[in-house]
Tab-separated table of N, CA and C in Angstrom:
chain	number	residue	atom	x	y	z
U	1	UNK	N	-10.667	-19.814	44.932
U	1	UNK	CA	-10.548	-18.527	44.289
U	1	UNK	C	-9.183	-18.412	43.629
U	2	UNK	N	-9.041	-17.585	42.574
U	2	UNK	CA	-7.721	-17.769	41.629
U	2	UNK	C	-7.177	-16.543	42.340
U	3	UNK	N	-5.574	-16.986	42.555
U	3	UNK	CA	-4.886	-16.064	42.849
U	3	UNK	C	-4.813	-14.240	41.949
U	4	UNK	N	-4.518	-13.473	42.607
U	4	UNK	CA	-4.910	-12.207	41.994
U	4	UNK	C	-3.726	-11.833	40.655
U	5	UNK	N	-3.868	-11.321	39.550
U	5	UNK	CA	-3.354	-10.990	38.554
U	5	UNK	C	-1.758	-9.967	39.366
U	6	UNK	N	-0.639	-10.082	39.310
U	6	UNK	CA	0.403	-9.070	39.759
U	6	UNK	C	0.939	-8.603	38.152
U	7	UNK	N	1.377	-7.516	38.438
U	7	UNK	CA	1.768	-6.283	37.189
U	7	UNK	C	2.810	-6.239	36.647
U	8	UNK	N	2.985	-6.769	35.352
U	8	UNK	CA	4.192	-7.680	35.086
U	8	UNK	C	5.412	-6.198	35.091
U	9	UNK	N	5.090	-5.105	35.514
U	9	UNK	CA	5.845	-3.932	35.117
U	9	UNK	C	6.367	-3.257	36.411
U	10	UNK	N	5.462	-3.404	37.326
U	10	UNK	CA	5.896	-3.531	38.976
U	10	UNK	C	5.862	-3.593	40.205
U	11	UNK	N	5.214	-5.598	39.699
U	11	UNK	CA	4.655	-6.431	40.116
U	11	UNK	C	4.055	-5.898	41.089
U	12	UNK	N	3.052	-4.619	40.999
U	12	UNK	CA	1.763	-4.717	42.254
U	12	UNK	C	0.745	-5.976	42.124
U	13	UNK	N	0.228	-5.829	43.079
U	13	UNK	CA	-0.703	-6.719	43.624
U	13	UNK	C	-2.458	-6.179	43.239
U	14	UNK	N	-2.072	-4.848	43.154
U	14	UNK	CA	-3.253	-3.930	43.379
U	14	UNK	C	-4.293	-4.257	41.411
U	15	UNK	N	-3.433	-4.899	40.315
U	15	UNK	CA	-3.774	-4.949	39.121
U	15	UNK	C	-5.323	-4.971	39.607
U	16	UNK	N	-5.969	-4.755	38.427
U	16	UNK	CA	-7.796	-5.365	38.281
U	16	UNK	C	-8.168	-5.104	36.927
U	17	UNK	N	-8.869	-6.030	36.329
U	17	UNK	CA	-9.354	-5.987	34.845
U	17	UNK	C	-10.091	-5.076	34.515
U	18	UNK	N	-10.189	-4.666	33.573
U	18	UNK	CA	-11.439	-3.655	32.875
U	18	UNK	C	-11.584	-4.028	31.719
U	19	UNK	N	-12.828	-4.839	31.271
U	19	UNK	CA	-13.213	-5.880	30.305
U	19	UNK	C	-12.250	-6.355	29.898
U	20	UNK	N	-11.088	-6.519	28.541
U	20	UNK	CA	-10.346	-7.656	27.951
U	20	UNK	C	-8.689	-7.040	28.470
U	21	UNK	N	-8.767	-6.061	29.298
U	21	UNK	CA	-7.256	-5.468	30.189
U	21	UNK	C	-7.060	-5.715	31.196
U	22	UNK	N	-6.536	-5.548	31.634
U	22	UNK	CA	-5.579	-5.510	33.073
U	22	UNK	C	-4.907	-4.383	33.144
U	23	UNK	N	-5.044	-3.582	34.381
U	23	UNK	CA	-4.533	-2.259	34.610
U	23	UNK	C	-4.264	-2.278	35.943
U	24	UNK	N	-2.728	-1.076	35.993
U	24	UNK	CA	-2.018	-1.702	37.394
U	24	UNK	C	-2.089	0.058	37.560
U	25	UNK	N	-3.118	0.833	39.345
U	25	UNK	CA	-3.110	1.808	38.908
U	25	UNK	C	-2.158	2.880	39.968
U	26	UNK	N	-1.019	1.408	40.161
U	26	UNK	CA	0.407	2.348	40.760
U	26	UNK	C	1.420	2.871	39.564
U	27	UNK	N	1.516	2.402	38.468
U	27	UNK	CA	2.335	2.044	37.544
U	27	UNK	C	1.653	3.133	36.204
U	28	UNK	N	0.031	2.332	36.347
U	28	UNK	CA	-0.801	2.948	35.134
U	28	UNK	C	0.143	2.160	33.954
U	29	UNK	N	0.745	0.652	33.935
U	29	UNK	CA	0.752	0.118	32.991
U	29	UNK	C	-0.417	-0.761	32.496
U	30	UNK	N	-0.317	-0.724	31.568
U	30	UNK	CA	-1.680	-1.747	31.099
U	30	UNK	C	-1.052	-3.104	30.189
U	31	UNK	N	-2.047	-4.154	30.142
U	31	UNK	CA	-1.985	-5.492	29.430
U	31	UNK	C	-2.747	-6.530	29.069
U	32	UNK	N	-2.907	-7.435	28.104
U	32	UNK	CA	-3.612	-7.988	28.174
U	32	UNK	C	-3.638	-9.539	28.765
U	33	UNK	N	-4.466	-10.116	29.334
U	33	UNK	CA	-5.377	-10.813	29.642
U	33	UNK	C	-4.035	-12.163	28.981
U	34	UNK	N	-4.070	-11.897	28.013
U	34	UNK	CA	-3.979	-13.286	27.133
U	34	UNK	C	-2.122	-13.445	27.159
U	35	UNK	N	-1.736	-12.419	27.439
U	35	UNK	CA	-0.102	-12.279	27.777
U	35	UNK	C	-0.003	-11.854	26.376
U	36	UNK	N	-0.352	-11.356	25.188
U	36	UNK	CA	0.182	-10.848	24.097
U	36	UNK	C	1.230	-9.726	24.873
U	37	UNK	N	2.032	-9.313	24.647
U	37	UNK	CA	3.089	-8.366	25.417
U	37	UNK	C	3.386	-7.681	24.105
U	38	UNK	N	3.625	-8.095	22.644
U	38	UNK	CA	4.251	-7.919	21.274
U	38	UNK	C	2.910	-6.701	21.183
U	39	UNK	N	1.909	-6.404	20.982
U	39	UNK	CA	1.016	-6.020	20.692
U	39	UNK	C	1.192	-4.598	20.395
U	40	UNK	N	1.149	-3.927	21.872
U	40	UNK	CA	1.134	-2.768	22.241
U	40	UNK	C	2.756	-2.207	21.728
U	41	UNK	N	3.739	-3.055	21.857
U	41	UNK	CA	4.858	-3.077	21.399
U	41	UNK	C	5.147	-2.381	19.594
U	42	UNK	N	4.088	-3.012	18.997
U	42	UNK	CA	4.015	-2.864	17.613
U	42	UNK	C	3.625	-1.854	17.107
U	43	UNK	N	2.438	-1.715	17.855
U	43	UNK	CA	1.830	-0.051	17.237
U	43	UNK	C	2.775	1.123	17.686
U	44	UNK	N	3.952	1.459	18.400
U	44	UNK	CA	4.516	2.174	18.408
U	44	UNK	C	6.011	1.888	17.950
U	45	UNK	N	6.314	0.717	17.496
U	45	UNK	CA	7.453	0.526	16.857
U	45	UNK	C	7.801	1.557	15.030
U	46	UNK	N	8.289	2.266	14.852
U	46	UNK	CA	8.225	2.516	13.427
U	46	UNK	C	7.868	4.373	13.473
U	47	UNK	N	8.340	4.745	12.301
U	47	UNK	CA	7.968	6.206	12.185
U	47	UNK	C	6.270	6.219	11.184
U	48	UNK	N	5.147	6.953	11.511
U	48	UNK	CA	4.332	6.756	10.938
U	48	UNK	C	4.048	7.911	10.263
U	49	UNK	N	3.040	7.346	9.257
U	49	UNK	CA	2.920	8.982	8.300
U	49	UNK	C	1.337	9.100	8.704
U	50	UNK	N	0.776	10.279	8.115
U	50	UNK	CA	-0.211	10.860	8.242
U	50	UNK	C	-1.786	9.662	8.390
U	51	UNK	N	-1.408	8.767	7.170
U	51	UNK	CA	-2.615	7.857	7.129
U	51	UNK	C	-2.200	6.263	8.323
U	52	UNK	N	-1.243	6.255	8.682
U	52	UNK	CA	-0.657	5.134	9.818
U	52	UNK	C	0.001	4.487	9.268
U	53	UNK	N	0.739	4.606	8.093
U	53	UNK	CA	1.529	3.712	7.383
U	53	UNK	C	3.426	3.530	8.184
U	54	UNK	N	3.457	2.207	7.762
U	54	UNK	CA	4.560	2.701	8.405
U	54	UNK	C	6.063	2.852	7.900
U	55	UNK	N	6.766	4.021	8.095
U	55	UNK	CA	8.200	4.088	6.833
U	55	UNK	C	9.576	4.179	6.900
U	56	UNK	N	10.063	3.739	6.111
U	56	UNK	CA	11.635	3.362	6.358
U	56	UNK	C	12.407	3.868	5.694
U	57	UNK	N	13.537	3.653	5.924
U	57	UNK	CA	14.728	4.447	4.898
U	57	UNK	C	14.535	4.084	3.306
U	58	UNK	N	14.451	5.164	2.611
U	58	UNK	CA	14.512	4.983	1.141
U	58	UNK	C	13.318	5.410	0.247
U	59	UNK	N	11.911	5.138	1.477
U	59	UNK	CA	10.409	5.101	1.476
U	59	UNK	C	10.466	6.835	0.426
U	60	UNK	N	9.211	6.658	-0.956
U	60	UNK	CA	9.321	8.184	-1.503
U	60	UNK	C	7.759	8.546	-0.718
U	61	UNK	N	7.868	9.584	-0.374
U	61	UNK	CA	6.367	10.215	0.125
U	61	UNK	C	5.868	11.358	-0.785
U	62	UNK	N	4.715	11.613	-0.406
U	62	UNK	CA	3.774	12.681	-0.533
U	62	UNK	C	3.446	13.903	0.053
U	63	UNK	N	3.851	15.219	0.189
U	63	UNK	CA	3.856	16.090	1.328
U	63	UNK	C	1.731	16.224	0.821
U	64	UNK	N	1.360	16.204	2.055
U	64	UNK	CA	-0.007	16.417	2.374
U	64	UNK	C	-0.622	17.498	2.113
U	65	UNK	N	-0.208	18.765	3.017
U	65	UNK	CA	-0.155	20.179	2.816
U	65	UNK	C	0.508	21.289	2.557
U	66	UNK	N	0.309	22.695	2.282
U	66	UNK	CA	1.948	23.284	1.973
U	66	UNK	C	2.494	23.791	3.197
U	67	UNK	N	3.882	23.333	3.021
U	67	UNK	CA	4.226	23.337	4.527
U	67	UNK	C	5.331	24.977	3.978
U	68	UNK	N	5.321	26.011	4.893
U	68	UNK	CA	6.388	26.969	5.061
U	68	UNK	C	7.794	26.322	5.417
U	69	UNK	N	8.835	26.991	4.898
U	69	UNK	CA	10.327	26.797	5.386
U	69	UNK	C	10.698	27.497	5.983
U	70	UNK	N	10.503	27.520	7.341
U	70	UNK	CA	11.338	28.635	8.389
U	70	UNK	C	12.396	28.822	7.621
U	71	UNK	N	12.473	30.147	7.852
U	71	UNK	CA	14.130	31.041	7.774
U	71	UNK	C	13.692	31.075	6.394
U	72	UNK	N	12.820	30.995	5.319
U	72	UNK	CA	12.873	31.229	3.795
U	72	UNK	C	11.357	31.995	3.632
U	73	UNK	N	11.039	32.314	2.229
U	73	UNK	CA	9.569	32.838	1.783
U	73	UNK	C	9.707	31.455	0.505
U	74	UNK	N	10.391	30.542	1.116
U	74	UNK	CA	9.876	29.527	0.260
U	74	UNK	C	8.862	28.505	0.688
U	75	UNK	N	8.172	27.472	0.044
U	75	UNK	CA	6.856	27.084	0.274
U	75	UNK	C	7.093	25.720	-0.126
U	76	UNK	N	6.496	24.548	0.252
U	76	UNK	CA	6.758	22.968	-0.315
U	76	UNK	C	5.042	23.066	-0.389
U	77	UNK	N	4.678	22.794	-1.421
U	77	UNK	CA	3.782	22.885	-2.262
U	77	UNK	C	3.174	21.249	-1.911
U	78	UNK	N	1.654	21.040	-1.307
U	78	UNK	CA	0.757	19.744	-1.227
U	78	UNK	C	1.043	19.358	-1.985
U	79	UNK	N	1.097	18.097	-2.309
U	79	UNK	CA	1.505	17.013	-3.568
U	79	UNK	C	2.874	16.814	-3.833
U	80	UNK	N	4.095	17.435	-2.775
U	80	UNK	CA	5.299	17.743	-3.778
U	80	UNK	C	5.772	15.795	-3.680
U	81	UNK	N	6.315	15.366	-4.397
U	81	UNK	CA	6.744	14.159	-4.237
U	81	UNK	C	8.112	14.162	-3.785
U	82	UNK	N	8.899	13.638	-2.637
U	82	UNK	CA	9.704	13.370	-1.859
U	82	UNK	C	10.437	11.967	-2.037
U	83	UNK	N	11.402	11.921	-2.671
U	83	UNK	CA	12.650	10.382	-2.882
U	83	UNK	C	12.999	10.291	-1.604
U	84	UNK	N	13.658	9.132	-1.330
U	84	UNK	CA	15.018	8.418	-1.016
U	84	UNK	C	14.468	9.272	0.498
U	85	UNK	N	13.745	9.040	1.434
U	85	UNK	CA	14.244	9.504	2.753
U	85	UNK	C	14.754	8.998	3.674
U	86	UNK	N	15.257	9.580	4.571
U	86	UNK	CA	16.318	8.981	5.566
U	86	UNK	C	15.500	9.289	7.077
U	87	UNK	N	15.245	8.629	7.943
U	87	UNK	CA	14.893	8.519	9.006
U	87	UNK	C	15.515	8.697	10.255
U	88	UNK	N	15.583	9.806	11.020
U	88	UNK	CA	15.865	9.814	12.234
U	88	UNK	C	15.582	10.366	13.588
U	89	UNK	N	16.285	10.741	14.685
U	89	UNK	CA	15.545	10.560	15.977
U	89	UNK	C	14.926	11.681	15.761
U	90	UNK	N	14.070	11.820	16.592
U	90	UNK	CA	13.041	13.618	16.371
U	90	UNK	C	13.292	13.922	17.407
U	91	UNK	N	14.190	15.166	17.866
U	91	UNK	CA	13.802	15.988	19.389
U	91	UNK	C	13.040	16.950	18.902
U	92	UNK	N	12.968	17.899	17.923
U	92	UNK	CA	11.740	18.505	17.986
U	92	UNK	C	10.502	18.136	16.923
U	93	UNK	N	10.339	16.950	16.538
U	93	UNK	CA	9.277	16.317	16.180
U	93	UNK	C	9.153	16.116	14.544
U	94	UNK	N	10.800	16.550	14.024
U	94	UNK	CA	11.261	16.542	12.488
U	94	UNK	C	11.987	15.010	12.463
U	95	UNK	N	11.231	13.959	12.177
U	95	UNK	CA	11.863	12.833	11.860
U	95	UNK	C	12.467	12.246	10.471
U	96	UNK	N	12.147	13.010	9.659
U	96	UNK	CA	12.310	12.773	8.644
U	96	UNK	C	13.692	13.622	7.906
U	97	UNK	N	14.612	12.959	7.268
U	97	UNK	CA	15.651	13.891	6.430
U	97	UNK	C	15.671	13.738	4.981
U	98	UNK	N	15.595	14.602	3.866
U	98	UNK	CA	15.411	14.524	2.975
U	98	UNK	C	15.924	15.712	2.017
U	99	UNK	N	15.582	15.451	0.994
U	99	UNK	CA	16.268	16.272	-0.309
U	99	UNK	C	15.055	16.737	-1.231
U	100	UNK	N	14.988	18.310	-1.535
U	100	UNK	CA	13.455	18.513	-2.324
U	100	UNK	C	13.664	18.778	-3.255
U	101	UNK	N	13.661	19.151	-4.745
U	101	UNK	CA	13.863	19.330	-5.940
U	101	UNK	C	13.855	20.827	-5.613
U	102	UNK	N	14.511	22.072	-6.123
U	102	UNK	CA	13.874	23.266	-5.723
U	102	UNK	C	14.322	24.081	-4.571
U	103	UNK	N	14.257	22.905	-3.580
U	103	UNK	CA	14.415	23.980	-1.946
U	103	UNK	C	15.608	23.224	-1.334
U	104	UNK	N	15.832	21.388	-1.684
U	104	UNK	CA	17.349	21.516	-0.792
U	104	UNK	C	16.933	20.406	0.407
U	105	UNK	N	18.154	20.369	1.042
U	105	UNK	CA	17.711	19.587	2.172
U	105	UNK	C	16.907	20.159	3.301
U	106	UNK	N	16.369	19.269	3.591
U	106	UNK	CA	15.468	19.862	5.148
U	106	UNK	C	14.884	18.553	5.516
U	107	UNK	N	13.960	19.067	6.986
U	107	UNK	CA	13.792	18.171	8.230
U	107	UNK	C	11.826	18.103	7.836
U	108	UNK	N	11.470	16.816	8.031
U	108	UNK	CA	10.225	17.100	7.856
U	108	UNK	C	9.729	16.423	8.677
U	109	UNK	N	8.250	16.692	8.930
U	109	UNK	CA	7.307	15.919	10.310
U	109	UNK	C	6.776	14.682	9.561
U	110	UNK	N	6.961	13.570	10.423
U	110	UNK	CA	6.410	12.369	9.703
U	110	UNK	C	4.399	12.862	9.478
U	111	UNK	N	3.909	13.653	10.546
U	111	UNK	CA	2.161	13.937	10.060
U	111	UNK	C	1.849	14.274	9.058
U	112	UNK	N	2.788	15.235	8.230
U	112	UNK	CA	2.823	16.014	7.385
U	112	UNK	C	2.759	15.019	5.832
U	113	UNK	N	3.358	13.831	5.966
U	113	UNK	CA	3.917	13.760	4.591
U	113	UNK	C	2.554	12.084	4.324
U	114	UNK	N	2.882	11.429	3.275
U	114	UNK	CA	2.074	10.279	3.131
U	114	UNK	C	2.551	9.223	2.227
U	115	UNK	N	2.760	7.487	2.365
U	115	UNK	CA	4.298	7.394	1.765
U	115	UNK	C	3.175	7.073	0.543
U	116	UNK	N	3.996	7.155	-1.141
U	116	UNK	CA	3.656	6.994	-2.219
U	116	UNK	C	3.522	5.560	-2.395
């Protein structure tokens, strides 16, 4: 009998497969089978936009819908086209920094926008 799968995250014993995974359910880390480790790694590496693309400093986008500007009765209008953005950390879920023709700098949600 083959020795039992241990959890490369902390190393229980308790792991057990569920079709092409491995799931450890002290930890509730998961993995695959085949040792890909990069995988799961990838799909959350990167800021993503609305359709899953993924974007970087400089990237011009697409705002999706019209989004309100707290603190203004001004409006960013679906379609507005967005230059040169700058990317950074989100504590409240504004990753994006940028410059709008019109309204100025502000903070935008990566869901919101779509890169051109």
């Amino acid at each position: 009998m083959t020795e039992p799968m241990k959890c490369p995250n902390c190393q229980s014993e308790h792991a057990y497969q569920d079709r092409d995974l491995w799931m450890c359910p002290e930890c509730a880390h998961e993995w695959s089978a085949a040792g890909d480790a990069a995988a799961p790694v990838a799909q959350d590496a990167g800021v993503r936009d609305a359709n899953g693309n993924v974007l970087s400093d400089g990237d011009s986008v697409i705002v999706v819908k019209d989004l309100k500007v707290k603190g203004s009765s001004s409006v960013v209008k679906g379609g507005t086209k967005v230059r040169n953005i700058r990317l950074q950390d989100a504590t409240d879920g504004h990753n994006i920094a940028c410059k709008i023709d019109g309204i100025g700098a502000m903070n935008l949600k990566s869901e919101f926008v779509k890169k051109a």
